[in-house]
mmCIF file of C-alpha atoms and ligand atoms in Angstrom:
data_model
loop_
_atom_site.group_PDB
_atom_site.id
_atom_site.type_symbol
_atom_site.label_atom_id
_atom_site.label_comp_id
_atom_site.label_asym_id
_atom_site.label_seq_id
_atom_site.Cartn_x
_atom_site.Cartn_y
_atom_site.Cartn_z
ATOM 1 C CA MET O 1 84.943 116.874 87.919
ATOM 2 C CA SER O 2 87.883 114.867 86.596
ATOM 3 C CA ASN O 3 89.372 117.841 84.380
ATOM 4 C CA LEU O 4 90.253 119.310 87.764
ATOM 5 C CA ILE O 5 92.514 116.597 88.978
ATOM 6 C CA ASN O 6 95.891 115.962 87.614
ATOM 7 C CA VAL O 7 95.583 112.524 86.007
ATOM 8 C CA TYR O 8 98.813 111.385 84.009
ATOM 9 C CA GLN O 9 100.949 108.785 82.753
ATOM 10 C CA GLN O 10 103.176 107.907 85.809
ATOM 11 C CA ARG O 11 105.270 105.270 83.863
ATOM 12 C CA PRO O 12 105.883 106.701 80.501
ATOM 13 C CA ALA O 13 107.317 103.786 78.253
ATOM 14 C CA ALA O 14 110.650 105.294 77.619
ATOM 15 C CA ALA O 15 111.480 105.747 81.470
ATOM 16 C CA HIS O 16 113.645 102.969 83.290
ATOM 17 C CA ALA O 17 111.975 101.754 86.103
ATOM 18 C CA GLU O 18 113.686 99.968 89.262
ATOM 19 C CA SER O 19 111.620 97.958 91.786
ATOM 20 C CA PRO O 20 112.257 98.459 95.196
ATOM 21 C CA LEU O 21 114.290 95.656 95.292
ATOM 22 C CA PHE O 22 116.413 95.962 92.377
ATOM 23 C CA HIS O 23 119.616 96.327 94.305
ATOM 24 C CA ALA O 24 118.803 92.768 95.587
ATOM 25 C CA GLY O 25 119.449 91.591 92.234
ATOM 26 C CA LEU O 26 116.763 88.887 92.394
ATOM 27 C CA GLU O 27 117.197 87.687 88.631
ATOM 28 C CA GLN O 28 120.967 86.679 89.159
ATOM 29 C CA LEU O 29 119.776 84.781 92.389
ATOM 30 C CA ALA O 30 117.128 82.832 90.555
ATOM 31 C CA GLY O 31 117.661 79.029 90.415
ATOM 32 C CA LYS O 32 120.647 79.140 92.788
ATOM 33 C CA GLY O 33 118.788 78.551 96.180
ATOM 34 C CA SER O 34 118.023 75.240 97.713
ATOM 35 C CA ALA O 35 116.894 72.427 95.336
ATOM 36 C CA ARG O 36 114.492 71.204 97.870
ATOM 37 C CA ALA O 37 113.245 74.737 98.934
ATOM 38 C CA GLY O 38 110.597 74.857 101.497
ATOM 39 C CA VAL O 39 110.034 78.608 100.367
ATOM 40 C CA THR O 40 110.396 80.097 97.129
ATOM 41 C CA VAL O 41 110.237 84.039 96.843
ATOM 42 C CA ARG O 42 109.580 86.054 93.752
ATOM 43 C CA GLU O 43 108.775 89.733 93.419
ATOM 44 C CA LYS O 44 105.808 90.452 91.634
ATOM 45 C CA LYS O 45 107.580 93.800 90.661
ATOM 46 C CA LEU O 46 106.453 97.045 88.856
ATOM 47 C CA LEU O 47 103.127 96.318 88.816
ATOM 48 C CA GLY O 48 100.174 99.195 88.874
ATOM 49 C CA HIS O 49 98.980 99.810 92.532
ATOM 50 C CA LEU O 50 96.197 102.089 93.081
ATOM 51 C CA THR O 51 94.466 103.128 96.111
ATOM 52 C CA LEU O 52 90.888 103.448 95.702
ATOM 53 C CA ARG O 53 88.550 104.997 98.330
ATOM 54 C CA GLY O 54 84.858 105.982 98.548
ATOM 55 C CA ASP O 55 81.632 105.132 100.100
ATOM 56 C CA ALA O 56 80.797 101.506 100.233
ATOM 57 C CA LYS O 57 77.445 101.846 101.451
ATOM 58 C CA ASP O 58 76.537 103.837 98.342
ATOM 59 C CA PRO O 59 75.093 101.771 95.371
ATOM 60 C CA ALA O 60 76.364 104.212 92.985
ATOM 61 C CA PHE O 61 80.021 103.605 93.869
ATOM 62 C CA ALA O 62 79.856 99.731 94.145
ATOM 63 C CA GLY O 63 78.156 100.038 90.899
ATOM 64 C CA GLY O 64 80.773 102.100 88.898
ATOM 65 C CA VAL O 65 83.738 100.024 90.518
ATOM 66 C CA HIS O 66 82.054 96.921 89.173
ATOM 67 C CA LYS O 67 81.314 98.457 85.729
ATOM 68 C CA ALA O 68 84.815 99.839 85.447
ATOM 69 C CA LEU O 69 86.612 96.514 86.926
ATOM 70 C CA GLY O 70 84.106 93.728 86.547
ATOM 71 C CA LEU O 71 84.757 92.986 90.249
ATOM 72 C CA GLU O 72 82.473 93.323 93.311
ATOM 73 C CA LEU O 73 84.022 95.573 96.247
ATOM 74 C CA PRO O 74 85.480 92.885 98.858
ATOM 75 C CA VAL O 75 84.281 92.741 102.094
ATOM 76 C CA ALA O 76 86.351 93.467 105.280
ATOM 77 C CA LEU O 77 89.558 91.592 105.186
ATOM 78 C CA THR O 78 89.170 89.884 101.756
ATOM 79 C CA LEU O 79 90.361 90.357 98.197
ATOM 80 C CA VAL O 80 89.012 89.370 94.913
ATOM 81 C CA ALA O 81 90.684 88.829 91.718
ATOM 82 C CA ALA O 82 90.129 88.120 88.051
ATOM 83 C CA GLY O 83 93.382 87.086 86.086
ATOM 84 C CA ASP O 84 96.246 89.605 86.760
ATOM 85 C CA THR O 85 93.804 92.030 88.457
ATOM 86 C CA SER O 86 92.822 92.365 92.115
ATOM 87 C CA LEU O 87 90.951 94.314 94.474
ATOM 88 C CA GLN O 88 91.463 94.214 98.289
ATOM 89 C CA TRP O 89 89.600 95.728 101.108
ATOM 90 C CA LEU O 90 92.083 98.030 102.995
ATOM 91 C CA ALA O 91 89.784 99.913 105.454
ATOM 92 C CA PRO O 92 85.926 100.348 105.572
ATOM 93 C CA ASP O 93 86.308 103.338 103.100
ATOM 94 C CA GLU O 94 89.669 102.057 101.218
ATOM 95 C CA TRP O 95 90.701 99.430 98.997
ATOM 96 C CA LEU O 96 93.760 98.599 96.939
ATOM 97 C CA LEU O 97 93.829 97.724 93.072
ATOM 98 C CA ILE O 98 96.419 95.865 91.633
ATOM 99 C CA VAL O 99 96.750 95.865 87.825
ATOM 100 C CA PRO O 100 99.198 94.562 85.214
ATOM 101 C CA SER O 101 102.136 96.844 84.871
ATOM 102 C CA GLY O 102 101.520 99.604 82.037
ATOM 103 C CA SER O 103 97.725 99.214 82.624
ATOM 104 C CA GLU O 104 97.177 101.506 85.433
ATOM 105 C CA PHE O 105 96.669 105.081 83.739
ATOM 106 C CA ALA O 106 93.873 103.468 81.857
ATOM 107 C CA VAL O 107 92.401 101.722 84.480
ATOM 108 C CA GLU O 108 92.269 104.977 86.513
ATOM 109 C CA GLN O 109 90.951 106.851 83.716
ATOM 110 C CA LYS O 110 88.061 104.173 83.286
ATOM 111 C CA LEU O 111 87.388 104.206 87.331
ATOM 112 C CA ARG O 112 87.119 107.974 87.264
ATOM 113 C CA GLU O 113 84.822 107.963 84.110
ATOM 114 C CA ALA O 114 82.599 105.336 85.814
ATOM 115 C CA LEU O 115 82.568 107.155 89.344
ATOM 116 C CA GLU O 116 82.348 110.755 87.666
ATOM 117 C CA GLY O 117 80.742 113.197 90.292
ATOM 118 C CA GLN O 118 81.235 110.885 93.087
ATOM 119 C CA HIS O 119 83.126 111.831 96.231
ATOM 120 C CA ILE O 120 85.946 109.224 95.643
ATOM 121 C CA SER O 121 89.898 109.365 95.373
ATOM 122 C CA ILE O 122 92.015 107.296 93.290
ATOM 123 C CA VAL O 123 95.790 107.478 94.071
ATOM 124 C CA ASN O 124 98.733 105.744 91.998
ATOM 125 C CA VAL O 125 101.023 104.514 94.802
ATOM 126 C CA SER O 126 102.787 102.068 92.343
ATOM 127 C CA GLY O 127 106.326 103.576 92.959
ATOM 128 C CA GLY O 128 105.775 103.480 96.672
ATOM 129 C CA GLN O 129 105.291 99.723 97.617
ATOM 130 C CA THR O 130 105.999 96.158 96.170
ATOM 131 C CA LEU O 131 104.507 92.565 96.384
ATOM 132 C CA LEU O 132 106.420 89.538 97.316
ATOM 133 C CA GLU O 133 105.012 86.207 96.575
ATOM 134 C CA LEU O 134 105.800 83.638 98.767
ATOM 135 C CA THR O 135 105.230 79.714 97.461
ATOM 136 C CA GLY O 136 106.022 76.523 99.209
ATOM 137 C CA PRO O 137 105.163 73.979 101.936
ATOM 138 C CA LYS O 138 107.113 75.884 104.535
ATOM 139 C CA VAL O 139 105.708 79.431 104.104
ATOM 140 C CA ARG O 140 103.318 79.102 106.663
ATOM 141 C CA GLU O 141 106.064 78.437 109.247
ATOM 142 C CA VAL O 142 108.026 81.466 108.243
ATOM 143 C CA LEU O 143 104.747 83.653 108.463
ATOM 144 C CA MET O 144 104.709 81.993 111.958
ATOM 145 C CA LYS O 145 108.005 83.073 112.897
ATOM 146 C CA SER O 146 107.374 86.541 111.837
ATOM 147 C CA THR O 147 103.859 87.880 113.007
ATOM 148 C CA SER O 148 101.633 87.454 116.095
ATOM 149 C CA TYR O 149 98.900 87.075 113.622
ATOM 150 C CA ASP O 150 97.147 83.523 113.607
ATOM 151 C CA VAL O 151 97.724 82.128 109.930
ATOM 152 C CA HIS O 152 96.281 78.899 110.753
ATOM 153 C CA PRO O 153 93.940 78.246 107.698
ATOM 154 C CA SER O 154 90.984 77.944 110.092
ATOM 155 C CA ASN O 155 91.777 81.870 110.711
ATOM 156 C CA PHE O 156 93.402 82.744 107.674
ATOM 157 C CA PRO O 157 91.899 80.901 104.501
ATOM 158 C CA ALA O 158 92.634 81.815 100.831
ATOM 159 C CA GLY O 159 90.956 84.858 99.823
ATOM 160 C CA LYS O 160 91.904 86.860 103.156
ATOM 161 C CA ALA O 161 94.033 89.803 103.316
ATOM 162 C CA VAL O 162 95.348 91.446 106.797
ATOM 163 C CA GLY O 163 97.345 94.669 107.699
ATOM 164 C CA THR O 164 99.478 93.638 110.692
ATOM 165 C CA HIS O 165 102.858 93.373 112.265
ATOM 166 C CA PHE O 166 105.373 91.491 110.749
ATOM 167 C CA ALA O 167 109.130 91.216 112.153
ATOM 168 C CA LYS O 168 109.654 94.693 113.860
ATOM 169 C CA SER O 169 107.478 96.415 111.078
ATOM 170 C CA GLN O 170 104.141 96.347 109.369
ATOM 171 C CA LEU O 171 102.778 94.887 106.192
ATOM 172 C CA VAL O 172 99.694 93.430 104.431
ATOM 173 C CA ILE O 173 99.651 89.676 104.205
ATOM 174 C CA ARG O 174 97.574 88.314 101.425
ATOM 175 C CA HIS O 175 96.437 84.492 101.428
ATOM 176 C CA THR O 176 95.913 83.878 97.521
ATOM 177 C CA ALA O 177 95.903 80.219 97.223
ATOM 178 C CA GLU O 178 96.600 76.953 99.634
ATOM 179 C CA ASP O 179 100.454 77.370 99.457
ATOM 180 C CA THR O 180 100.843 80.986 98.029
ATOM 181 C CA TRP O 181 101.092 83.986 100.089
ATOM 182 C CA GLU O 182 101.814 87.582 99.012
ATOM 183 C CA LEU O 183 103.465 90.212 101.353
ATOM 184 C CA LEU O 184 102.480 93.804 100.270
ATOM 185 C CA ILE O 185 105.655 95.698 101.219
ATOM 186 C CA ARG O 186 106.521 99.616 101.607
ATOM 187 C CA ARG O 187 109.458 100.660 99.060
ATOM 188 C CA SER O 188 111.512 101.980 102.392
ATOM 189 C CA PHE O 189 111.080 98.653 104.028
ATOM 190 C CA SER O 190 111.489 96.407 101.318
ATOM 191 C CA ASP O 191 115.418 95.598 102.124
ATOM 192 C CA TYR O 192 114.707 95.103 105.820
ATOM 193 C CA PHE O 193 111.817 92.415 104.959
ATOM 194 C CA TRP O 194 114.260 90.945 102.063
ATOM 195 C CA LEU O 195 116.851 90.550 104.742
ATOM 196 C CA TRP O 196 114.321 89.303 107.431
ATOM 197 C CA LEU O 197 112.948 86.702 104.882
ATOM 198 C CA GLN O 198 116.326 85.239 103.951
ATOM 199 C CA ASP O 199 117.049 84.678 107.743
ATOM 200 C CA ALA O 200 113.627 83.329 108.474
ATOM 201 C CA SER O 201 113.582 80.859 105.359
ATOM 202 C CA ALA O 202 117.006 79.805 105.935
ATOM 203 C CA GLU O 203 116.226 76.735 107.914
ATOM 204 C CA PHE O 204 113.431 75.426 105.396
ATOM 205 C CA GLY O 205 115.586 76.249 102.400
ATOM 206 C CA LEU O 206 115.022 79.271 100.172
ATOM 207 C CA ALA O 207 114.676 79.561 96.471
ATOM 208 C CA ILE O 208 114.291 82.650 94.157
ATOM 209 C CA LYS O 209 112.210 82.774 91.141
ATOM 210 C CA ALA O 210 112.690 85.713 88.756
ATOM 211 C CA MET H 1 99.039 90.610 125.819
ATOM 212 C CA LEU H 2 95.382 91.765 125.227
ATOM 213 C CA HIS H 3 92.984 91.040 122.346
ATOM 214 C CA ILE H 4 91.081 94.020 121.155
ATOM 215 C CA PHE H 5 88.211 93.638 118.924
ATOM 216 C CA CYS H 6 88.203 96.244 115.871
ATOM 217 C CA PRO H 7 84.837 97.348 114.816
ATOM 218 C CA HIS H 8 86.201 98.032 111.393
ATOM 219 C CA CYS H 9 87.778 94.575 111.019
ATOM 220 C CA GLY H 10 85.375 92.824 112.817
ATOM 221 C CA GLU H 11 87.749 90.564 114.419
ATOM 222 C CA LEU H 12 90.239 90.418 117.714
ATOM 223 C CA ARG H 13 93.667 91.817 117.069
ATOM 224 C CA SER H 14 96.526 92.151 119.182
ATOM 225 C CA GLU H 15 97.205 94.899 121.435
ATOM 226 C CA GLU H 16 100.199 95.757 119.404
ATOM 227 C CA GLU H 17 98.662 96.874 116.597
ATOM 228 C CA PHE H 18 96.918 99.451 118.214
ATOM 229 C CA HIS H 19 97.680 102.837 119.773
ATOM 230 C CA ALA H 20 95.402 104.646 122.493
ATOM 231 C CA LYS H 21 94.756 108.392 121.545
ATOM 232 C CA GLY H 22 93.412 109.535 124.649
ATOM 233 C CA GLN H 23 89.837 110.529 125.818
ATOM 234 C CA ALA H 24 86.919 110.149 123.725
ATOM 235 C CA HIS H 25 83.883 112.163 123.106
ATOM 236 C CA ILE H 26 85.362 115.528 123.135
ATOM 237 C CA PRO H 27 83.532 117.584 120.696
ATOM 238 C CA ARG H 28 85.209 120.799 119.100
ATOM 239 C CA PRO H 29 83.758 123.792 120.001
ATOM 240 C CA LEU H 30 81.413 125.143 116.939
ATOM 241 C CA ASP H 31 82.614 128.688 116.599
ATOM 242 C CA PRO H 32 86.468 128.752 118.310
ATOM 243 C CA THR H 33 86.473 132.549 118.046
ATOM 244 C CA ALA H 34 83.565 132.715 120.220
ATOM 245 C CA CYS H 35 84.933 130.887 122.954
ATOM 246 C CA THR H 36 86.676 132.278 125.975
ATOM 247 C CA ASP H 37 90.402 131.400 126.746
ATOM 248 C CA ALA H 38 89.304 129.375 129.459
ATOM 249 C CA GLU H 39 86.745 127.495 127.560
ATOM 250 C CA TRP H 40 89.303 126.869 124.566
ATOM 251 C CA GLY H 41 91.741 126.042 127.074
ATOM 252 C CA GLU H 42 89.570 123.498 128.568
ATOM 253 C CA TYR H 43 89.004 121.686 125.074
ATOM 254 C CA LEU H 44 92.412 121.793 124.142
ATOM 255 C CA PHE H 45 94.129 120.628 127.422
ATOM 256 C CA PHE H 46 92.051 119.196 129.933
ATOM 257 C CA ARG H 47 91.060 115.664 130.087
ATOM 258 C CA ASP H 48 89.355 113.577 132.581
ATOM 259 C CA ASN H 49 91.229 110.615 134.654
ATOM 260 C CA PRO H 50 88.762 108.799 136.080
ATOM 261 C CA ARG H 51 89.407 106.018 138.485
ATOM 262 C CA GLY H 52 86.982 103.021 136.684
ATOM 263 C CA ILE H 53 85.074 103.372 133.496
ATOM 264 C CA HIS H 54 87.023 105.518 130.841
ATOM 265 C CA HIS H 55 85.950 106.070 127.116
ATOM 266 C CA GLU H 56 88.792 106.317 124.907
ATOM 267 C CA LEU H 57 89.768 106.849 121.180
ATOM 268 C CA TRP H 58 92.065 104.070 119.794
ATOM 269 C CA VAL H 59 93.368 103.126 116.190
ATOM 270 C CA HIS H 60 94.084 100.162 114.730
ATOM 271 C CA SER H 61 97.160 101.595 113.354
ATOM 272 C CA ALA H 62 98.547 98.545 112.058
ATOM 273 C CA GLY H 63 95.641 97.136 110.589
ATOM 274 C CA CYS H 64 92.787 99.245 108.928
ATOM 275 C CA ARG H 65 94.397 102.440 110.391
ATOM 276 C CA LYS H 66 90.874 103.822 111.480
ATOM 277 C CA TYR H 67 89.508 105.051 114.617
ATOM 278 C CA PHE H 68 87.375 103.858 117.125
ATOM 279 C CA ASN H 69 86.140 104.138 120.499
ATOM 280 C CA ALA H 70 86.697 101.925 123.508
ATOM 281 C CA THR H 71 85.252 101.490 127.031
ATOM 282 C CA ARG H 72 87.959 100.596 129.550
ATOM 283 C CA HIS H 73 88.435 100.041 132.869
ATOM 284 C CA THR H 74 91.292 101.989 134.066
ATOM 285 C CA VAL H 75 91.866 99.879 137.118
ATOM 286 C CA THR H 76 91.610 96.640 135.863
ATOM 287 C CA TYR H 77 92.597 97.618 132.274
ATOM 288 C CA GLU H 78 89.583 95.286 130.976
ATOM 289 C CA ILE H 79 88.371 96.513 127.676
ATOM 290 C CA LEU H 80 84.301 96.499 128.305
ATOM 291 C CA GLU H 81 83.627 97.424 124.735
ATOM 292 C CA THR H 82 84.851 98.764 121.361
ATOM 293 C CA TYR H 83 82.352 100.809 119.029
ATOM 294 C CA LYS H 84 82.586 103.223 115.951
ATOM 295 C CA ILE H 85 83.023 106.556 115.959
ATOM 296 C CA GLY H 86 79.730 108.198 116.152
ATOM 297 C CA GLU H 87 78.149 105.508 118.125
ATOM 298 C CA LYS H 88 77.353 105.665 121.698
ATOM 299 C CA PRO H 89 78.951 103.737 124.289
ATOM 300 C CA SER H 90 76.469 100.760 126.250
ATOM 301 C CA VAL H 91 78.529 100.483 128.947
ATOM 302 C CA THR H 92 78.899 103.768 130.974
ATOM 303 C CA ALA H 93 79.928 104.802 134.657
ATOM 304 C CA ALA H 94 76.285 106.218 135.364
ATOM 305 C CA GLY H 95 74.693 102.794 134.200
ATOM 306 C CA THR H 96 77.241 100.533 135.934
ATOM 307 C CA ALA H 97 76.609 102.569 139.339
ATOM 308 C CA GLU H 98 72.812 102.313 138.685
ATOM 309 C CA LYS H 99 73.025 98.577 138.381
ATOM 310 C CA LYS H 100 74.989 98.205 141.583
ATOM 311 C CA ALA H 101 72.806 99.933 143.575
ATOM 312 C CA SER H 102 69.641 97.860 141.939
ATOM 313 C CA ASP H 103 71.680 95.110 142.774
ATOM 314 C CA GLN H 104 72.039 95.972 146.202
ATOM 315 C CA GLY H 105 68.335 96.848 146.700
ATOM 316 C CA VAL H 106 68.896 100.714 146.917
ATOM 317 C CA THR H 107 66.135 102.543 145.102
ATOM 318 C CA ALA H 108 66.429 106.171 143.819
HETATM 319 ZN ZN1 ZN R 301 90.684 97.407 112.003
#
């Protein structure tokens, strides 16, 4: 029963929000990198991240999710997207929903309404992680330097997303389009990954997009 | 490096993405307060240490973060199968002994 769950607006309009990479000053670095960059990094910052859990085998759950989001529950190791909203499989009973900044409260309420009475969980984890978008012809080479997971297109086509080791830590790699990849990173590791990516991309030329 | 098949992700992954979590198939006593100290101690602390086939709990900690079971040979380190929690192993020490006996023409 949703009236027993404390659902509230976690990002009030008046509050000042800082992304996990706020200190890196990516806006100031934009446009100053390599002119022929093999890798371009952009932080897709301050989006709404919701962790959704439920029973994938229950048609009422899948139906409720579809009713609220217009998206089918993705199967193992995949993600589906419509516009700026994406839904990604994280585990057999867990998905990550990413929605445009500011809409997470309304989306959560809509989901709770559609899944009313079911054994589910929705947690707003927006403050705990961020997305880094990597584009360019050399992104795959940077990934190959960073993870033991096979990122060849035959094993990692667009639409696939995996949690794995990366550098000396862990993250989720999402392949969203041919030369576009996303890294889902935890807030406390964002600085480490940012330093790692600068180092790993140096030989290919790195540019920053605001 | 070993490749281990995660039954949840449905593909082979690097060993470094996993952690071993000890012996599998240990049921918690249904009524802990009715256990003797010996029974509770057995449940809590005592584990098998076989030479050969062993059923173990593993977790895909860097991937889907879910637990599953693995049948592993403790001498060769060969992982003979992985299966979800709640499922029964298809490779067992008893089954392997039976097969060996029948291969050698021994009947029970
Ligand atoms: Zn897995």
